[in-house]
Tab-separated table of C-alpha atoms in Angstrom:
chain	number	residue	atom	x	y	z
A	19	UNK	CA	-38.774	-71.755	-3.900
A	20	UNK	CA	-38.779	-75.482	-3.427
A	21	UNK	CA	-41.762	-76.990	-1.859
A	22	UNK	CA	-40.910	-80.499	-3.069
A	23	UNK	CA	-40.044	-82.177	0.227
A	24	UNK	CA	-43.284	-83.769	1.832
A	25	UNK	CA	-43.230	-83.485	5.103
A	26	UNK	CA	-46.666	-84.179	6.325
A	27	UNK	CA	-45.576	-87.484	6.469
A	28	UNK	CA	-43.469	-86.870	9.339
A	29	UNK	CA	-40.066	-88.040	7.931
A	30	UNK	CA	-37.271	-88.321	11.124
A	31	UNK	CA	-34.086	-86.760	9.686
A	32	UNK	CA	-32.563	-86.693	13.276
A	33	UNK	CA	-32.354	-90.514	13.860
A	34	UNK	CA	-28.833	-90.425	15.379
A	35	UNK	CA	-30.464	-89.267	18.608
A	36	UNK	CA	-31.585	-91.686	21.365
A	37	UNK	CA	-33.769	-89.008	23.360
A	38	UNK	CA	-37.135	-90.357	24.795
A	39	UNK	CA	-39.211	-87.313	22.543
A	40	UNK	CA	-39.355	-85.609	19.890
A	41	UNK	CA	-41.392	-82.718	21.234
A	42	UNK	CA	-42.074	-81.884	24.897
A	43	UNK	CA	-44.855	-79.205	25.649
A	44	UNK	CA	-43.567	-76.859	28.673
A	45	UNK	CA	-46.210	-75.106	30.333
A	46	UNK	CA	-48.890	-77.096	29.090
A	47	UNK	CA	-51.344	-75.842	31.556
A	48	UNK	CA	-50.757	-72.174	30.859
A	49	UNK	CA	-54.173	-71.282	28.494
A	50	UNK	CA	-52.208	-71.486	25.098
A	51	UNK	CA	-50.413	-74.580	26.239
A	52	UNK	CA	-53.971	-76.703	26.919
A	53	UNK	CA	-54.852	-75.316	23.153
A	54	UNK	CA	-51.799	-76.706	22.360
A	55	UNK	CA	-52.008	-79.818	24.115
A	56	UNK	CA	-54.971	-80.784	22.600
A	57	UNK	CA	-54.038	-80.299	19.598
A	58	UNK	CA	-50.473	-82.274	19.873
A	59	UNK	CA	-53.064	-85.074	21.224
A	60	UNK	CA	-54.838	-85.002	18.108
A	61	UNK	CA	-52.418	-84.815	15.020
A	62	UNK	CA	-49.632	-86.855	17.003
A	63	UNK	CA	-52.723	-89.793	17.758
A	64	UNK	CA	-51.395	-91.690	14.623
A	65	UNK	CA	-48.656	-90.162	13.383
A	66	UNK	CA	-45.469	-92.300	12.546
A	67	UNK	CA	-41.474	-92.144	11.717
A	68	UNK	CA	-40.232	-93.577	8.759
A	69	UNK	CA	-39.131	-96.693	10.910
A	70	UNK	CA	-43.120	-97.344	12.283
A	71	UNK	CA	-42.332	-96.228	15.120
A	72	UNK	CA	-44.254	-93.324	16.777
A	73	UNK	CA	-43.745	-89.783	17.325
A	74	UNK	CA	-43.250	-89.604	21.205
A	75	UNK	CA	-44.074	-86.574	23.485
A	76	UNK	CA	-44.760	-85.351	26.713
A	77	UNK	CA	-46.189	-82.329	28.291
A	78	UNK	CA	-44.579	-80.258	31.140
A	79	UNK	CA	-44.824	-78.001	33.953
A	80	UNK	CA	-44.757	-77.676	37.610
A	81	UNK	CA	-48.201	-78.215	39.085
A	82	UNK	CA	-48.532	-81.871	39.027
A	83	UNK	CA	-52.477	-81.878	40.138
A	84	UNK	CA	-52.885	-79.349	37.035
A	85	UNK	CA	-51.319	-81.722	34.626
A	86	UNK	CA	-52.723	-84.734	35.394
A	87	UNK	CA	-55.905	-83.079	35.030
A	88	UNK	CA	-54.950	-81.951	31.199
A	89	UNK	CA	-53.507	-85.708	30.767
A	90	UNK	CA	-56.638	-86.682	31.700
A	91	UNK	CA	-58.729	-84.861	28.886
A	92	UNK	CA	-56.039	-85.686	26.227
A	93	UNK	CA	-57.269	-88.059	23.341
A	94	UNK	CA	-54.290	-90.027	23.409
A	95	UNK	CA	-52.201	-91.301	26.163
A	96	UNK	CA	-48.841	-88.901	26.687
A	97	UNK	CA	-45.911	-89.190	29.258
A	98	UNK	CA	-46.083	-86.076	31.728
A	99	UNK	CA	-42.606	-84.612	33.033
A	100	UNK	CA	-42.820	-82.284	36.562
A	101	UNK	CA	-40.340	-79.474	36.115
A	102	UNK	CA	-40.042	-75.809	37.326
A	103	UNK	CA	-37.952	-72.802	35.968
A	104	UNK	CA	-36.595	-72.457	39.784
A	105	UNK	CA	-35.509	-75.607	39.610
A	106	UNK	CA	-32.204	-76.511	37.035
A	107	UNK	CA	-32.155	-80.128	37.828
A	108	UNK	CA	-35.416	-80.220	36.750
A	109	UNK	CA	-34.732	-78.245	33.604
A	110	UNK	CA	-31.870	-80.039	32.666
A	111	UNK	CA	-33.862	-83.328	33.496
A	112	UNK	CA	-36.359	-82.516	30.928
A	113	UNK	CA	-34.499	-80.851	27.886
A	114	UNK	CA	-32.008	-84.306	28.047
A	115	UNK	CA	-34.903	-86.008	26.808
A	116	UNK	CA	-36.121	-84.176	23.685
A	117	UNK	CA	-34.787	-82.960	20.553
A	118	UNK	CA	-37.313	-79.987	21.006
A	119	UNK	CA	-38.820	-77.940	23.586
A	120	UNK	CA	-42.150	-75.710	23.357
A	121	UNK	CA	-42.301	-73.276	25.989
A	122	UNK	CA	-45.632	-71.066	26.196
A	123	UNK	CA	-44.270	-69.498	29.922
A	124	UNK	CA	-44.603	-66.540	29.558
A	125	UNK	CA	-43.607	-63.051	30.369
A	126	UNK	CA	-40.249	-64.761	29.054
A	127	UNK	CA	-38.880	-61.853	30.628
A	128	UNK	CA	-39.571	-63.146	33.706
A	129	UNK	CA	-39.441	-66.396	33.402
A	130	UNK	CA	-38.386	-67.530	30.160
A	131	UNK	CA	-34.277	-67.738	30.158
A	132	UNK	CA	-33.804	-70.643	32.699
A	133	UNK	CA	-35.100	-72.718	30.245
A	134	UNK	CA	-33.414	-71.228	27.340
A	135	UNK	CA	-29.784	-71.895	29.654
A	136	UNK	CA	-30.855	-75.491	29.919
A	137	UNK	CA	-31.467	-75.922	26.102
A	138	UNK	CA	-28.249	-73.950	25.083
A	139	UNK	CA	-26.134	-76.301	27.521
A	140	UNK	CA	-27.941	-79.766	26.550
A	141	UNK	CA	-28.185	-79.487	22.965
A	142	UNK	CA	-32.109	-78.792	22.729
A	143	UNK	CA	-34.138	-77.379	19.898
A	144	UNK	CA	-36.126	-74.604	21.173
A	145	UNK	CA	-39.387	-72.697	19.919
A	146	UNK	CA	-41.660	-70.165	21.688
A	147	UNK	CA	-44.396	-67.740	21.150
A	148	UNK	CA	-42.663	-64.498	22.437
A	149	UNK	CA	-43.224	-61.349	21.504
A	150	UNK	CA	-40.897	-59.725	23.386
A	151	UNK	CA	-37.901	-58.269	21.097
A	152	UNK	CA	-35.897	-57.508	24.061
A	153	UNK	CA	-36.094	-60.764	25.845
A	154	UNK	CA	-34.429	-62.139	22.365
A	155	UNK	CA	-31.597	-59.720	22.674
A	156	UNK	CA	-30.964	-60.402	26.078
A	157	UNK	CA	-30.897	-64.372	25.168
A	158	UNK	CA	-28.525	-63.767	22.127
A	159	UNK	CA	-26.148	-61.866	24.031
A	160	UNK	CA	-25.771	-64.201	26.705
A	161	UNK	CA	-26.254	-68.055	25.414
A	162	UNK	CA	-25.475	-67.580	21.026
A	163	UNK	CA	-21.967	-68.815	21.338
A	164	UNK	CA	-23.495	-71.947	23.844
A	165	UNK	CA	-26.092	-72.677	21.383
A	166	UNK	CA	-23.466	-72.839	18.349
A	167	UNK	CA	-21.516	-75.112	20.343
A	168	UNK	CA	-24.097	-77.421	21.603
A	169	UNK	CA	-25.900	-77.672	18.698
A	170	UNK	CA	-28.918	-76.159	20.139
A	171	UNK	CA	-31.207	-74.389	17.716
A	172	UNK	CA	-33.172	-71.420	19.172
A	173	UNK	CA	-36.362	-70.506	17.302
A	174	UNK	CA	-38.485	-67.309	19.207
A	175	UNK	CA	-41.709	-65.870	17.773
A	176	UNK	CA	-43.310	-68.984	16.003
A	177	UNK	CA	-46.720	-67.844	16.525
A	178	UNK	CA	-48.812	-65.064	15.207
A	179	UNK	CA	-46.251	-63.541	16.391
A	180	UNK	CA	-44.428	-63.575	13.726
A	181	UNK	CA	-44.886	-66.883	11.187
A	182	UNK	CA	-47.310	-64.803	9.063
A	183	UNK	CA	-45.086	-61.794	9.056
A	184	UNK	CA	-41.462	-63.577	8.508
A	185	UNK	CA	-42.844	-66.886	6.201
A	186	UNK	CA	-44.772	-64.316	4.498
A	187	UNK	CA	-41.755	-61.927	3.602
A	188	UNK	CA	-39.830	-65.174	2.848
A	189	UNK	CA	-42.631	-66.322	0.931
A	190	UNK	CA	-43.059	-63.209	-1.010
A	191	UNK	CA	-39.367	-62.355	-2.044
A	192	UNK	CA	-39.169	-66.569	-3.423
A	193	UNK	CA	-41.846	-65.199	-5.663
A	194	UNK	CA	-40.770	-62.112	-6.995
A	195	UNK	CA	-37.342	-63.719	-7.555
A	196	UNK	CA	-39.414	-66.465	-9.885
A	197	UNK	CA	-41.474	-63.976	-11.784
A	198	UNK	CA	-38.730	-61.017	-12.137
A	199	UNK	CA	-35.832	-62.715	-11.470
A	200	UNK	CA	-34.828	-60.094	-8.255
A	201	UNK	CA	-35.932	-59.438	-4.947
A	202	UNK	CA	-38.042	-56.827	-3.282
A	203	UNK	CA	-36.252	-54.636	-1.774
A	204	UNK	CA	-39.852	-52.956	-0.462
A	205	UNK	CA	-42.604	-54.507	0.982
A	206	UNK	CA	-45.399	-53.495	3.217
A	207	UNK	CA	-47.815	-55.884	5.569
A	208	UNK	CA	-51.158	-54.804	5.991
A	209	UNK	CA	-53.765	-56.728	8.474
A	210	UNK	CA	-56.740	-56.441	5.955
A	211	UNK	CA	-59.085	-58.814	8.737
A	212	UNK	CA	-58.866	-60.704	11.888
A	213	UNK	CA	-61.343	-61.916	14.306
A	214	UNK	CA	-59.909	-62.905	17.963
A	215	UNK	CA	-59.544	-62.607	21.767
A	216	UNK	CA	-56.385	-61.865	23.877
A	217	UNK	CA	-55.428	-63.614	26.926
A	218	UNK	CA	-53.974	-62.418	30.373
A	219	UNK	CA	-50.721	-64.126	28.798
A	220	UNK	CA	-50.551	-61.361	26.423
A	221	UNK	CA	-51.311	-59.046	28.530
A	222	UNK	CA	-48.736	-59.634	31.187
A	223	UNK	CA	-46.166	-60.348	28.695
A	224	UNK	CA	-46.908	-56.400	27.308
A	225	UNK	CA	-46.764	-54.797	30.985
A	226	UNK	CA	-43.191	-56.361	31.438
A	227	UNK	CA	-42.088	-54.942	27.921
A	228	UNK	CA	-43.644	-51.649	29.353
A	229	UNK	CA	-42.388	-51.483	32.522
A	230	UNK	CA	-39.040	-52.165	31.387
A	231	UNK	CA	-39.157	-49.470	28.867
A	232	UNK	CA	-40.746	-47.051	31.389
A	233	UNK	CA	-37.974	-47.558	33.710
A	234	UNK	CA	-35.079	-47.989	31.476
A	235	UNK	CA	-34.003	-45.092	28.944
A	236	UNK	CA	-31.680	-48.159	27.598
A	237	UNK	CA	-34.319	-50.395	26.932
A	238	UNK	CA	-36.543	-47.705	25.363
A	239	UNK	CA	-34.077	-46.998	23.013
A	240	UNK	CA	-33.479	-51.171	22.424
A	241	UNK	CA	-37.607	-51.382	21.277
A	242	UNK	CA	-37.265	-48.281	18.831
A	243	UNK	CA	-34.389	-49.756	16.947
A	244	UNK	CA	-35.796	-52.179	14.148
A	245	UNK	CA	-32.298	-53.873	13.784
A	246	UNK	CA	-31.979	-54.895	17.210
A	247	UNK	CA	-32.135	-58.352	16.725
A	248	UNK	CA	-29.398	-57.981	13.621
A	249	UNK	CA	-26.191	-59.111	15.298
A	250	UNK	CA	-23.525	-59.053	12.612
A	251	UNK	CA	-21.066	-56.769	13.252
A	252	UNK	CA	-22.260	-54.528	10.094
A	253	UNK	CA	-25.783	-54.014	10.431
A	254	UNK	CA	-27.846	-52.210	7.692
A	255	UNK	CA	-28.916	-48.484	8.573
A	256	UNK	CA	-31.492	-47.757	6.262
A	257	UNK	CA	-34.248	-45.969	7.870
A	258	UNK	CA	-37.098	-48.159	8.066
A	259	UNK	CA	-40.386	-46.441	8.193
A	260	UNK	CA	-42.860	-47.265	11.355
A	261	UNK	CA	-46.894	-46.385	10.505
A	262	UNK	CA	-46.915	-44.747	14.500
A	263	UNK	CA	-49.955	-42.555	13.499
A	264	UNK	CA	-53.163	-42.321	10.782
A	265	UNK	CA	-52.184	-42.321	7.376
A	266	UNK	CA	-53.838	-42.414	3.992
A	267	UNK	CA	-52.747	-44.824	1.971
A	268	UNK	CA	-53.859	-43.952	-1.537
A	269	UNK	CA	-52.847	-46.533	-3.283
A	270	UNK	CA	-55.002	-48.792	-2.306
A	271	UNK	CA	-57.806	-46.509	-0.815
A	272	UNK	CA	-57.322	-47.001	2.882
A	273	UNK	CA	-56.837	-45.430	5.952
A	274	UNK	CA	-53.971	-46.961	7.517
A	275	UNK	CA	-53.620	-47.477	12.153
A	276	UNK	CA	-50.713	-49.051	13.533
A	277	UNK	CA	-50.246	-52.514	14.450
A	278	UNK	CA	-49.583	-53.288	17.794
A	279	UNK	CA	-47.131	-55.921	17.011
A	280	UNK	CA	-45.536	-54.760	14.343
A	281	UNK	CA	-42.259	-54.042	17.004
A	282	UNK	CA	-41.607	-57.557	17.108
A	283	UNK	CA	-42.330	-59.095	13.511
A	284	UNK	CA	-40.418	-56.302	11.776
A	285	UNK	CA	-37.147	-56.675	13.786
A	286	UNK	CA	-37.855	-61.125	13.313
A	287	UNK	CA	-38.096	-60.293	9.243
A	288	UNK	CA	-34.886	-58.148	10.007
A	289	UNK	CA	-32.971	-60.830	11.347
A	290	UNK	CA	-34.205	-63.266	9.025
A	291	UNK	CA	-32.579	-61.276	6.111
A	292	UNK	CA	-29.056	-61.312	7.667
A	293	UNK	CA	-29.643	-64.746	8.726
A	294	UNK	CA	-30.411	-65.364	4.928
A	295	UNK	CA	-27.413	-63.847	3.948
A	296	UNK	CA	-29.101	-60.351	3.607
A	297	UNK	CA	-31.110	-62.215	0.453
A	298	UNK	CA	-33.564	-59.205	0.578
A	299	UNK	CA	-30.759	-56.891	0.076
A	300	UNK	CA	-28.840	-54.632	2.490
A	301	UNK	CA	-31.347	-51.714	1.766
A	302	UNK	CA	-34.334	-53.611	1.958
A	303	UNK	CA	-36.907	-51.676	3.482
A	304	UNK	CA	-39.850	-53.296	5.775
A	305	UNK	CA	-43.245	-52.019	7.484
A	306	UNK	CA	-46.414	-53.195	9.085
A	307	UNK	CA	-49.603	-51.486	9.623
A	308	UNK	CA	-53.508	-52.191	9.918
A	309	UNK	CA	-55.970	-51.563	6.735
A	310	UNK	CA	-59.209	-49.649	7.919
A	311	UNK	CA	-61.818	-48.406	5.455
A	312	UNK	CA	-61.829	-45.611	3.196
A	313	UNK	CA	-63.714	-42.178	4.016
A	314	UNK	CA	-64.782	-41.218	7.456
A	315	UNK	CA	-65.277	-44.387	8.998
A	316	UNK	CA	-61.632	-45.610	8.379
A	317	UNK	CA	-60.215	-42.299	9.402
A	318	UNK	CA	-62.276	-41.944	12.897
A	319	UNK	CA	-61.272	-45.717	13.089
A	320	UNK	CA	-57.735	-45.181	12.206
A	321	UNK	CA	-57.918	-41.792	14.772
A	322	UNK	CA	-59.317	-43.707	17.541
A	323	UNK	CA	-56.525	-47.010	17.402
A	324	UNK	CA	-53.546	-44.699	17.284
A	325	UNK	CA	-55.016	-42.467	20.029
A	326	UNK	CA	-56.325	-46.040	22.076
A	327	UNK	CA	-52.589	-47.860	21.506
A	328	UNK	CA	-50.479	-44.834	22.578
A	329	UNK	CA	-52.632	-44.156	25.688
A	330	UNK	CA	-52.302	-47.978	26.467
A	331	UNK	CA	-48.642	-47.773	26.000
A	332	UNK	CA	-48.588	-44.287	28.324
A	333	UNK	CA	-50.486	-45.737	30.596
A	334	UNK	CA	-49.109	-49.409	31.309
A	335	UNK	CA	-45.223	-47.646	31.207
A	336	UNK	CA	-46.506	-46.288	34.544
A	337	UNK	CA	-47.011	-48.181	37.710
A	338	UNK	CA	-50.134	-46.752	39.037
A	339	UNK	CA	-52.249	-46.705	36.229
A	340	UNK	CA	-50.467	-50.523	35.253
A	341	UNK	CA	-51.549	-52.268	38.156
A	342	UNK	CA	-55.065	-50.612	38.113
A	343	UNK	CA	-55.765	-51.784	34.367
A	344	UNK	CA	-53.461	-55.424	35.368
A	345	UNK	CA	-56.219	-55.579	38.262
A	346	UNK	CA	-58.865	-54.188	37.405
A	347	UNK	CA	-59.662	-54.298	33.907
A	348	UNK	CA	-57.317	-56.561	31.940
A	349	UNK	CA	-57.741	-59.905	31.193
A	350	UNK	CA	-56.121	-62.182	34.010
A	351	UNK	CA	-53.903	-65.124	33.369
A	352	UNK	CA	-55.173	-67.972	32.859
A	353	UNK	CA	-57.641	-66.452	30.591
A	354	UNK	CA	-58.796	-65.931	26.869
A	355	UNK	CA	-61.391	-66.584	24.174
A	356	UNK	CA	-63.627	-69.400	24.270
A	357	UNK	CA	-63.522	-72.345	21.895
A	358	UNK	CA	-65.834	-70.962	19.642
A	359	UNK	CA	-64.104	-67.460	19.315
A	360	UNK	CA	-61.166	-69.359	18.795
A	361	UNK	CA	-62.500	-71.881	15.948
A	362	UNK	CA	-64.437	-69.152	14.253
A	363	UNK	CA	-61.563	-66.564	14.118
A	364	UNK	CA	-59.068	-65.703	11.248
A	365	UNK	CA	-56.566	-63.289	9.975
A	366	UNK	CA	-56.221	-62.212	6.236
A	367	UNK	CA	-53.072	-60.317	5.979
A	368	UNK	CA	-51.312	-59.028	2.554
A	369	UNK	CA	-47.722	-58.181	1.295
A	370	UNK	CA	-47.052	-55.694	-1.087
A	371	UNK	CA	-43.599	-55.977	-2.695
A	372	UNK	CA	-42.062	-54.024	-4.783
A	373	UNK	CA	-38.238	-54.389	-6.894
A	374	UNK	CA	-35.800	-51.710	-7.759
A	375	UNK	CA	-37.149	-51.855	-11.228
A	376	UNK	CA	-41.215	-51.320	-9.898
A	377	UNK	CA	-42.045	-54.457	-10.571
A	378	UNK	CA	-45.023	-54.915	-7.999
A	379	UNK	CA	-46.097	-59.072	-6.404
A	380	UNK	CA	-48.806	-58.973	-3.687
A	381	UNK	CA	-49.281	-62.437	-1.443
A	382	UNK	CA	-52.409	-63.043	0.904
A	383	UNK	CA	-51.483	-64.872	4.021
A	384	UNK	CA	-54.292	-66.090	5.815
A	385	UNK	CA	-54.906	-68.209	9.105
A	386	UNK	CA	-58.544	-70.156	9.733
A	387	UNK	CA	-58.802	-69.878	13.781
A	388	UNK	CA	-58.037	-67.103	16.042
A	389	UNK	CA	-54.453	-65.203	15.769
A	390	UNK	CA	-53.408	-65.468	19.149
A	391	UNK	CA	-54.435	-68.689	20.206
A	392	UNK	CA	-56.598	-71.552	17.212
A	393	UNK	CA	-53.767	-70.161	14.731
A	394	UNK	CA	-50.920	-69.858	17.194
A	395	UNK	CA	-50.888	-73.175	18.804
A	396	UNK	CA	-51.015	-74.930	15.323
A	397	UNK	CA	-47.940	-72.470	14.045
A	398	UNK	CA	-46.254	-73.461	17.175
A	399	UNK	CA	-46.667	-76.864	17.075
A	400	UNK	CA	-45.807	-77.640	13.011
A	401	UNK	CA	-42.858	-75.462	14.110
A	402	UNK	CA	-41.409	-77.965	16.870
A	403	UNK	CA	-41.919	-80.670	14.809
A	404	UNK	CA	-40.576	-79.327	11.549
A	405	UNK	CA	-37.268	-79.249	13.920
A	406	UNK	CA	-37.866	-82.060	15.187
A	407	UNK	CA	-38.387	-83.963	11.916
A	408	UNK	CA	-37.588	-82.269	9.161
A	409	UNK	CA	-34.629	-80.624	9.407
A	410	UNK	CA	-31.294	-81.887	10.095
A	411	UNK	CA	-28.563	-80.319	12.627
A	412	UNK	CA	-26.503	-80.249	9.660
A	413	UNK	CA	-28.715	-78.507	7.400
A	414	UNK	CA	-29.467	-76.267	10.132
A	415	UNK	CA	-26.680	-76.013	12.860
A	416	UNK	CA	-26.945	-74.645	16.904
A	417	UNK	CA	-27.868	-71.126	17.400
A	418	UNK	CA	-30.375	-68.358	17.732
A	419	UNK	CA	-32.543	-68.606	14.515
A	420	UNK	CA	-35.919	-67.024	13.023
A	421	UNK	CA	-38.607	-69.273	11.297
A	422	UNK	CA	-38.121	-68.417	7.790
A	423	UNK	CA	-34.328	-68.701	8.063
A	424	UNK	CA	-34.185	-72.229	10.107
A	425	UNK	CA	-37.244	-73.775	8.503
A	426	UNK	CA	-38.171	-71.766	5.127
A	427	UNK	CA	-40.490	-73.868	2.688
A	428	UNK	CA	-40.702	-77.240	4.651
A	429	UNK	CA	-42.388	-75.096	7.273
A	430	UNK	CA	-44.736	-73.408	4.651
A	431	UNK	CA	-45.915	-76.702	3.381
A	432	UNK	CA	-46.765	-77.923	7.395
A	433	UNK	CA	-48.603	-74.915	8.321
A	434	UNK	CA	-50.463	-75.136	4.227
A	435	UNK	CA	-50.706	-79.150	5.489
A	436	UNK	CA	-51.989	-79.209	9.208
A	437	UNK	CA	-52.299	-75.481	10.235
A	438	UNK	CA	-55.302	-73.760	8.423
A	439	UNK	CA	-52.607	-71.336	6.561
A	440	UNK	CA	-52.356	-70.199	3.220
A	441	UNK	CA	-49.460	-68.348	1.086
A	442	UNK	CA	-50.425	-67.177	-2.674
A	443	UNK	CA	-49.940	-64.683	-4.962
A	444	UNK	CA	-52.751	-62.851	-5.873
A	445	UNK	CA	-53.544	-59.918	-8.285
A	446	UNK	CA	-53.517	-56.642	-6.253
């Protein structure tokens, strides 16, 4: 693995272009985008090209009043763009003058392809937060061959969901190809901690994955299939186990519960191995879970998630009971934890690999702020500008990419640099 390349000092590799910015912020008012507004404000306040010139941006949505507002609280002075998914001029107005877009609208489901149509046609670098697997599909399908023409590079999922899961696996196999000289073709992610809120974002974004499933025997089938996102035209079909209920992991002494977003990070890490050239092998085989304690405690805890995510996902596949708990007891958007839950949150997660000859590597991946929203808007941002700055259109051409296979190692040393992450190997 070659971590050589600085790039915290913001090297420009795309210099041909004339565009205005290197990174505009689309729905910078939505709760994740402030987070990451503010934080843009802050690293970008000083930050230079090779050439002295500075790293331009802009942030983006469609309330005016609501933007000049966050403008207003910025550190540093940034250009504002008005522009609304309804709207294509608009769209097209705004992705002609970046290399990169960061969109936090969200459900993309609902809202999210406009935008994607806009980048795919104008030759704009693209990164999100999504979770939604489907959503993904449906943008392949329609807009890869656009992208690969247009030079557009699509990156979904750059947030906690799934840079810890996808750099981690990347991150991992590098590893156990430098110690053993081959590559797992096993390993499991467990979420040993994390501390965090969730926003009405999230929560809106699930109920459209849910109510699409509930209504669709199609798209049910779609978000059960972990190669969905593998698009080659000879896709592996090695059973890939899914931790769906308690189980004991003796190994390591634990009770094991499922992880709620394991669905989308295990079809990304998919998609990153074809993308990779299937460098984890054809028969690699991938899973995600949460750690809980040994003995009683763990398995009551481990009881009591499974029982408390199916009954969520029974319940918000229904209408009635979806719109009670949207209204009623869910976080609305707009929402989420407070600064403080955000800056004193982490995540410690851990991948256990193993080789064809049982040679064993574990690697800690760990975040300093909260998952879904301290962490994510740092991951998000480092990602956009990675694109932005780091890596070439003809290192990395148009198309619908995941972060390990677009950005690899120069990402891993931004997020080490200016994100609160870490990636090491550690004794098991």
């Amino acid at each position: 693995m070659n971590t050589e390349t600085d790039t915290a000092d913001l090297t420009s590799q795309n210099t041909s272009e004339t565009r205005p910015y290197a990174v505009v912020l689309y729905g910078a008012t939505s709760f994740v985008g402030q987070i990451t507004a503010h934080y843009l404000a802050t690293f970008l306040a000083d930050a230079k090209n090779t050439d002295g010139s500075a790293v331009t941006w802009a942030i983006a949505g469609r309330d005016e009043d609501k933007l000049n507002k966050l403008q207003s609280k910025l550190d540093s002075q940034v250009d504002m763009i008005i522009a609304n998914s309804k709207d294509t001029a608009s769209l097209d107005d705004m992705t002609k003058k970046t290399k990169v877009i960061i969109s936090t609208v969200g459900p993309y489901l609902k809202y999210g392809e406009p935008l994607i149509k806009s980048c795919t046609k104008n030759g704009t670098d693209y990164v999100d937060l999504t979770g939604e697997a489907i959503f993904i599909k449906d943008m392949m399908d329609k807009y890869q061959d656009a992208a690969k023409q247009s030079g557009a590079r699509i990156v979904n999922s750059c947030g906690f969901d799934s840079i810890p899961s996808d750099l981690g696996v990347y991150f991992t196999q590098a590893k156990a190809e430098e110690a053993f000289g081959e590559r797992c073709n096993v390993i499991n992610m467990r979420v040993k901690a994390a501390k965090g809120g969730i926003s009405g974002g999230t929560i809106a974004s699930m109920a459209t994955i849910f109510e699409e499933a509930g209504q669709d025997k199609a798209r049910r089938k779609q978000v059960a299939n972990p190669y969905l996102l593998n698009d080659d035209t000879d896709a592996p079909s090695v059973r890939q186990d899914n931790v769906s209920k308690p189980l004991y992991d003796s190994e390591h002494k634990r009770w094991l519960a499922p992880f709620v977003m394991a669905t989308i990070n295990t079809r990304i890490v998919h998609r990153s191995n074809q993308l990779l050239g299937y460098d984890y092998g054809r028969d690699f085989k991938y899973d995600e879970a949460m750690w809980m304690p040994d003995g009683i405690k763990g398995k009551v805890s481990s009881y009591a998630m499974s029982a408390g995510l199916l009954g969520f996902a029974t319940a918000m596949m229904i209408k009635p009971s979806r719109e009670l708990l949207s209204n009623h007891v869910l976080p609305k958007a707009g929402s989420g934890p407070s600064k403080d839950d955000q800056e004193n949150g982490f995540f410690d997660i851990r991948h256990f690999g193993q080789t064809t000859k049982h040679d064993t590597i574990t690697v800690k991946v760990t975040g300093d702020r909260d998952p879904g929203y301290g962490s994510t808007s740092r991951m998000l941002s480092q990602a956009a500008l990675c694109l932005a700055l780091d890596v070439s259109k003809e290192e990395v051409g148009g198309g619908f990419w995941t972060p390990a296979a677009a950005m690899g190692d120069k990402l891993i040393t931004r997020l080490e640099a200016h994100a609160g992450l870490s990636f090491e190997v550690i004794d098991s």
